[in-house]
Short mmCIF file of C-alpha atoms and ligand atoms in Angstrom, two decimals:
data_model
loop_
_atom_site.label_atom_id
_atom_site.label_comp_id
_atom_site.label_asym_id
_atom_site.label_seq_id
_atom_site.Cartn_x
_atom_site.Cartn_y
_atom_site.Cartn_z
CA MET M 24 75.28 135.18 144.95
CA ILE M 25 75.18 131.49 143.47
CA GLY M 26 77.33 129.25 145.87
CA VAL M 27 80.08 126.51 144.79
CA PHE M 28 80.65 123.90 146.76
CA ASP M 29 83.41 121.83 147.01
CA SER M 30 84.85 119.21 149.27
CA GLY M 31 88.34 121.12 149.04
CA LEU M 32 90.62 123.32 145.92
CA GLY M 33 88.53 120.66 143.19
CA GLY M 34 85.53 123.23 142.40
CA LEU M 35 88.02 126.20 141.94
CA THR M 36 88.78 124.34 138.22
CA VAL M 37 84.70 124.55 137.89
CA LEU M 38 84.71 128.23 139.52
CA ARG M 39 87.23 129.66 136.80
CA ALA M 40 84.74 128.45 134.40
CA LEU M 41 82.59 130.56 136.48
CA THR M 42 84.43 134.46 136.62
CA ALA M 43 85.12 133.73 133.80
CA ARG M 44 81.91 133.41 132.10
CA PHE M 45 80.24 135.60 134.49
CA PRO M 46 82.53 138.00 135.95
CA GLU M 47 79.71 140.79 137.22
CA GLN M 48 77.75 137.99 139.19
CA PRO M 49 78.56 137.71 142.70
CA PHE M 50 80.23 133.55 143.63
CA VAL M 51 80.92 132.14 147.16
CA TYR M 52 83.13 129.20 147.35
CA LEU M 53 83.33 126.66 150.18
CA GLY M 54 85.82 124.07 150.08
CA ASP M 55 85.13 121.48 152.32
CA HIS M 56 88.99 121.02 153.14
CA ALA M 57 88.90 119.47 157.01
CA HIS M 58 86.82 116.47 155.22
CA VAL M 59 88.58 116.41 151.64
CA PRO M 60 88.59 113.94 150.44
CA TYR M 61 84.87 113.01 149.58
CA GLY M 62 85.94 110.15 147.57
CA ASN M 63 86.41 107.03 149.73
CA ARG M 64 83.63 108.54 152.46
CA PRO M 65 80.88 105.96 153.48
CA SER M 66 77.69 107.09 151.15
CA GLU M 67 75.73 108.78 153.98
CA GLU M 68 77.98 110.84 155.52
CA ILE M 69 79.11 112.74 151.75
CA ILE M 70 75.35 113.30 151.54
CA ASP M 71 75.25 115.20 155.48
CA LEU M 72 79.17 116.63 155.08
CA THR M 73 77.09 118.17 151.36
CA ARG M 74 73.82 118.99 153.13
CA ALA M 75 75.43 120.92 156.17
CA GLY M 76 77.66 123.00 152.92
CA VAL M 77 74.65 123.82 151.54
CA GLU M 78 72.66 125.32 153.94
CA HIS M 79 75.56 126.99 155.24
CA LEU M 80 76.09 128.59 151.46
CA PHE M 81 72.29 129.09 151.78
CA ARG M 82 72.33 131.10 155.25
CA ARG M 83 74.56 133.20 153.18
CA GLY M 84 71.93 134.59 151.19
CA CYS M 85 72.56 132.19 148.16
CA LYS M 86 70.13 131.78 147.16
CA LEU M 87 71.11 128.50 144.28
CA VAL M 88 73.97 126.12 144.83
CA LEU M 89 75.71 124.88 141.93
CA LEU M 90 77.61 121.35 143.67
CA GLY M 91 80.93 122.09 142.03
CA CYS M 92 81.72 117.99 143.26
CA ASN M 93 81.22 115.36 141.35
CA THR M 94 81.44 113.22 144.22
CA ALA M 95 79.20 114.96 146.27
CA THR M 96 76.82 115.43 143.73
CA ALA M 97 76.55 111.55 141.93
CA VAL M 98 76.36 110.95 145.64
CA ALA M 99 74.00 112.83 147.21
CA ALA M 100 72.55 115.25 144.43
CA ARG M 101 69.27 113.52 143.83
CA ARG M 102 68.61 112.94 147.95
CA LEU M 103 69.29 116.67 148.75
CA GLN M 104 67.10 117.56 145.95
CA THR M 105 64.01 114.82 146.11
CA ALA M 106 64.37 114.54 150.06
CA TRP M 107 65.50 117.15 152.19
CA LEU M 108 64.98 120.04 150.67
CA PRO M 109 61.27 120.22 149.84
CA ALA M 110 61.01 119.24 153.79
CA THR M 111 63.12 123.02 154.37
CA ALA M 112 61.87 126.35 154.47
CA TRP M 113 64.52 127.42 151.87
CA LYS M 114 62.42 125.48 149.77
CA ALA M 115 59.94 128.11 149.74
CA ALA M 116 61.53 130.99 150.38
CA GLY M 117 62.78 129.56 146.43
CA HIS M 118 66.57 127.89 147.04
CA ASN M 119 67.63 125.29 144.64
CA VAL M 120 70.88 123.61 145.00
CA VAL M 121 71.92 122.21 141.48
CA GLY M 122 75.02 119.55 139.90
CA ILE M 123 77.71 119.48 137.68
CA VAL M 124 77.00 115.11 135.69
CA ALA M 125 73.33 116.09 134.43
CA PRO M 126 75.11 118.59 131.91
CA THR M 127 78.34 115.93 131.71
CA VAL M 128 76.28 113.40 130.74
CA GLU M 129 74.32 115.49 128.10
CA ALA M 130 77.96 117.09 126.66
CA ALA M 131 78.92 113.28 126.98
CA THR M 132 75.18 112.34 124.71
CA GLN M 133 74.82 115.31 123.06
CA THR M 134 71.12 114.55 124.87
CA PRO M 135 69.02 116.47 126.47
CA TRP M 136 68.95 115.56 130.74
CA ALA M 137 64.86 114.90 130.45
CA VAL M 138 65.25 112.74 127.55
CA THR M 139 66.05 109.70 129.25
CA THR M 140 65.01 107.07 126.49
CA PRO M 141 67.38 105.82 122.99
CA GLN M 142 66.53 108.43 120.49
CA TYR M 143 67.07 107.79 116.75
CA PRO M 144 69.42 108.96 114.40
CA GLN M 145 71.89 108.96 117.89
CA LYS M 146 75.11 110.06 117.67
CA PHE M 147 77.47 107.86 119.15
CA LEU M 148 75.81 105.42 119.12
CA THR M 149 78.82 102.56 119.50
CA ASP M 150 80.69 105.04 121.05
CA ARG M 151 83.20 104.03 124.03
CA ILE M 152 83.06 106.75 126.67
CA ALA M 153 85.51 106.74 129.82
CA VAL M 154 84.53 108.10 132.95
CA PHE M 155 86.89 108.95 135.51
CA GLY M 156 86.54 109.38 139.18
CA THR M 157 86.44 109.48 142.46
CA THR M 158 85.38 105.58 143.73
CA ARG M 159 81.80 106.66 145.14
CA THR M 160 81.43 108.81 142.09
CA ILE M 161 82.42 104.86 139.58
CA ALA M 162 80.54 103.13 143.02
CA SER M 163 77.12 105.22 142.56
CA ASN M 164 77.25 104.28 139.06
CA VAL M 165 75.43 107.59 137.58
CA TYR M 166 77.51 108.25 134.50
CA ALA M 167 76.93 104.84 133.19
CA GLU M 168 73.50 104.21 134.32
CA GLU M 169 72.33 107.80 133.02
CA ILE M 170 74.49 108.21 129.98
CA ARG M 171 72.95 103.97 129.17
CA LYS M 172 69.97 105.46 128.97
CA ARG M 173 70.45 107.80 126.02
CA CYS M 174 72.78 105.69 124.27
CA PRO M 175 72.47 102.32 125.14
CA LYS M 176 75.41 101.20 122.41
CA VAL M 177 77.39 103.35 124.07
CA THR M 178 80.14 101.31 125.96
CA VAL M 179 81.30 103.06 129.56
CA LEU M 180 84.49 102.19 130.70
CA GLN M 181 84.16 103.54 134.45
CA GLN M 182 87.76 103.63 135.91
CA VAL M 183 88.80 104.29 139.94
CA CYS M 184 91.41 106.43 140.51
CA SER M 185 91.06 106.51 144.37
CA GLU M 186 94.27 108.57 145.11
CA LEU M 187 94.22 111.05 142.48
CA ALA M 188 92.33 114.02 144.30
CA GLY M 189 93.71 113.72 147.82
CA ALA M 190 96.99 113.16 146.43
CA ILE M 191 96.49 116.29 144.85
CA GLU M 192 94.55 118.10 147.73
CA GLU M 193 98.33 117.63 149.69
CA GLY M 194 99.58 118.85 146.95
CA GLU M 195 102.91 115.88 145.88
CA THR M 196 104.66 115.69 143.26
CA GLU M 197 104.71 115.96 139.53
CA ALA M 198 106.27 112.28 138.68
CA ASP M 199 103.84 111.28 141.96
CA LEU M 200 100.37 113.19 140.74
CA GLU M 201 101.62 111.72 136.48
CA ARG M 202 102.52 107.82 138.26
CA LEU M 203 98.67 107.92 139.91
CA VAL M 204 97.04 109.33 135.71
CA VAL M 205 98.90 106.53 134.13
CA ALA M 206 97.80 103.98 136.57
CA GLY M 207 94.57 104.66 135.79
CA ILE M 208 94.02 105.71 132.19
CA ASP M 209 96.20 101.91 131.30
CA GLY M 210 93.64 100.48 133.72
CA ALA M 211 90.61 102.01 131.82
CA MET M 212 92.46 101.04 128.75
CA ARG M 213 93.02 98.21 129.68
CA GLU M 214 88.86 97.57 130.40
CA ALA M 215 88.14 99.05 126.91
CA GLY M 216 90.65 96.29 125.59
CA GLY M 217 93.81 98.32 124.39
CA GLU M 218 91.17 100.28 122.79
CA PRO M 219 91.56 104.02 122.61
CA PRO M 220 88.85 106.50 124.08
CA HIS M 221 86.00 109.12 121.75
CA ARG M 222 86.09 110.76 124.07
CA ALA M 223 86.83 110.99 128.41
CA ILE M 224 85.00 112.93 131.67
CA LEU M 225 87.41 113.45 133.99
CA GLY M 226 84.66 113.09 136.11
CA CYS M 227 85.93 114.45 139.44
CA THR M 228 86.58 117.96 139.15
CA HIS M 229 90.61 118.05 140.54
CA PHE M 230 91.61 116.56 138.00
CA PRO M 231 91.56 119.64 135.19
CA LEU M 232 94.26 120.75 138.11
CA VAL M 233 95.94 117.93 136.43
CA GLU M 234 94.32 117.21 133.04
CA HIS M 235 97.49 118.02 131.09
CA LEU M 236 99.33 115.02 131.93
CA PHE M 237 95.97 112.73 130.84
CA ARG M 238 96.73 114.53 127.94
CA ARG M 239 100.03 113.57 127.73
CA HIS M 240 98.68 109.19 128.82
CA LEU M 241 96.25 109.47 126.67
CA PRO M 242 95.82 107.83 123.21
CA SER M 243 95.54 111.71 120.75
CA ALA M 244 92.47 110.72 119.34
CA THR M 245 91.04 110.39 122.30
CA ARG M 246 89.12 113.78 123.13
CA ILE M 247 88.97 115.46 126.81
CA LEU M 248 85.73 116.43 127.52
CA SER M 249 85.69 120.40 130.14
CA GLN M 250 83.84 120.06 132.71
CA PRO M 251 84.21 123.38 133.65
CA GLU M 252 83.84 124.74 130.91
CA ILE M 253 80.67 122.14 130.12
CA VAL M 254 79.68 122.98 133.78
CA ALA M 255 79.20 127.03 132.40
CA ASP M 256 77.96 126.66 129.69
CA SER M 257 74.93 124.94 131.44
CA LEU M 258 74.61 127.09 134.07
CA GLU M 259 74.38 129.90 131.15
CA ASP M 260 71.15 128.03 130.03
CA TYR M 261 69.53 127.28 133.95
CA LEU M 262 70.36 131.37 134.52
CA SER M 263 69.04 132.30 131.72
CA ARG M 264 65.44 130.47 132.68
CA HIS M 265 65.90 131.13 136.05
CA PRO M 266 67.11 135.18 135.88
CA HIS M 267 66.31 135.47 139.34
CA TYR M 268 69.03 133.49 139.97
CA LYS M 269 71.45 135.71 139.15
CA GLY M 270 71.66 138.69 141.96
CA ASP M 271 73.46 142.24 141.68
CA SER M 272 76.24 142.19 144.10
CA ALA M 273 78.09 140.03 147.07
CA PRO M 274 79.05 141.97 150.26
CA GLY M 275 82.33 142.05 150.47
CA GLY M 276 82.68 141.32 147.30
CA ARG M 277 82.23 139.59 144.47
CA LEU M 278 83.87 137.02 145.57
CA GLN M 279 84.01 135.32 148.81
CA LEU M 280 85.56 132.06 149.18
CA LEU M 281 85.31 129.41 152.07
CA THR M 282 86.99 126.93 154.00
CA THR M 283 85.46 124.93 156.83
CA GLY M 284 89.94 124.12 157.55
CA ASP M 285 93.21 126.07 157.72
CA PRO M 286 92.75 129.11 156.17
CA GLU M 287 95.95 130.03 154.99
CA GLU M 288 96.26 126.16 154.46
CA ALA M 289 94.20 126.52 151.64
CA SER M 290 95.10 129.58 150.18
CA ALA M 291 98.57 128.78 150.09
CA ARG M 292 97.33 125.10 147.94
CA ALA M 293 94.98 126.28 146.11
CA ARG M 294 97.79 129.46 144.78
CA VAL M 295 99.66 125.59 143.19
CA PHE M 296 96.90 125.13 141.06
CA ALA M 297 95.05 128.70 140.24
CA GLY M 298 97.71 131.99 140.02
CA ASP M 299 98.08 134.27 143.25
CA GLY M 300 94.84 135.75 144.92
CA LEU M 301 92.81 133.01 146.07
CA SER M 302 92.65 134.40 149.57
CA PHE M 303 90.11 131.65 151.57
CA VAL M 304 89.01 132.91 154.99
CA HIS M 305 86.75 130.51 157.49
CA LEU M 306 83.75 129.33 157.02
CA GLY M 307 82.98 130.62 160.84
CA SER M 308 84.00 134.06 160.42
N1 DGL D 427 86.32 117.06 143.68
C1 DGL D 427 85.31 115.68 144.52
C2 DGL D 427 84.24 115.67 142.53
O1 DGL D 427 84.73 116.14 141.70
C3 DGL D 427 85.99 115.20 145.15
C4 DGL D 427 87.23 114.89 145.58
C5 DGL D 427 87.37 114.04 146.31
O2 DGL D 427 86.82 114.94 147.25
O3 DGL D 427 87.71 113.01 146.81
O4 DGL D 427 84.72 114.42 142.77
#
């Protein structure tokens, strides 16, 4: 089984792409609805919450956990991979945790993650790439640093959308969500001196849920990178190299949806964005 962890509903955008790509693969999704949103929390808290979520998914039988959350990945992935996991028995038992920033940077720069020095000739050498994310994702500077390592002349326009993920979780009206999206785009456009970005990364897994609003208000020349598809491509590649993470079947069904919060509320909110049939259970049950 493969675990997918997110602060709440956002990871469902990634999960949807994964279940479409791997129809036979058992997945367990854990949304930390009791603590969502993560985006404005202190880093240490995000690390602790993410570690707790990953451990829970390991205990449930997931050998591989994908952090389907940019904030958790940007703030916690490296700490968990390099400091926490190696000191646990999980590592020896072959468990692993991966994030979603690396594949997104690879796609945005057309450069494999392992390549950390500029390669010439380079595509997109002087492009502008806009990154929209939570306060903590943008403050981590991970996207800008990793893109510039590979493409130093690319201009990275980083834009905090601090209230958007929370507003999506709260099921706020389309008009309110649109106002927040427009404010974010205006901020990025100001930073770019009015020049349209060549590409936009919706660097929060909640944001594909309002991608139509980004599309409506971004310049038509700006291509929105589809992070869920990028992550599905990357996982396909990863699993082809590490087939033992695939697993055969999941006890209780192919897809389990767990929440740290109120299952009825999580299921109802998920329905707004992902249609019927998504039924969360509390992780203690
Ligand atoms: N969905 C998450 C992300 O990709 C976090 C949003 C939040 O909880 O603030 O950043």
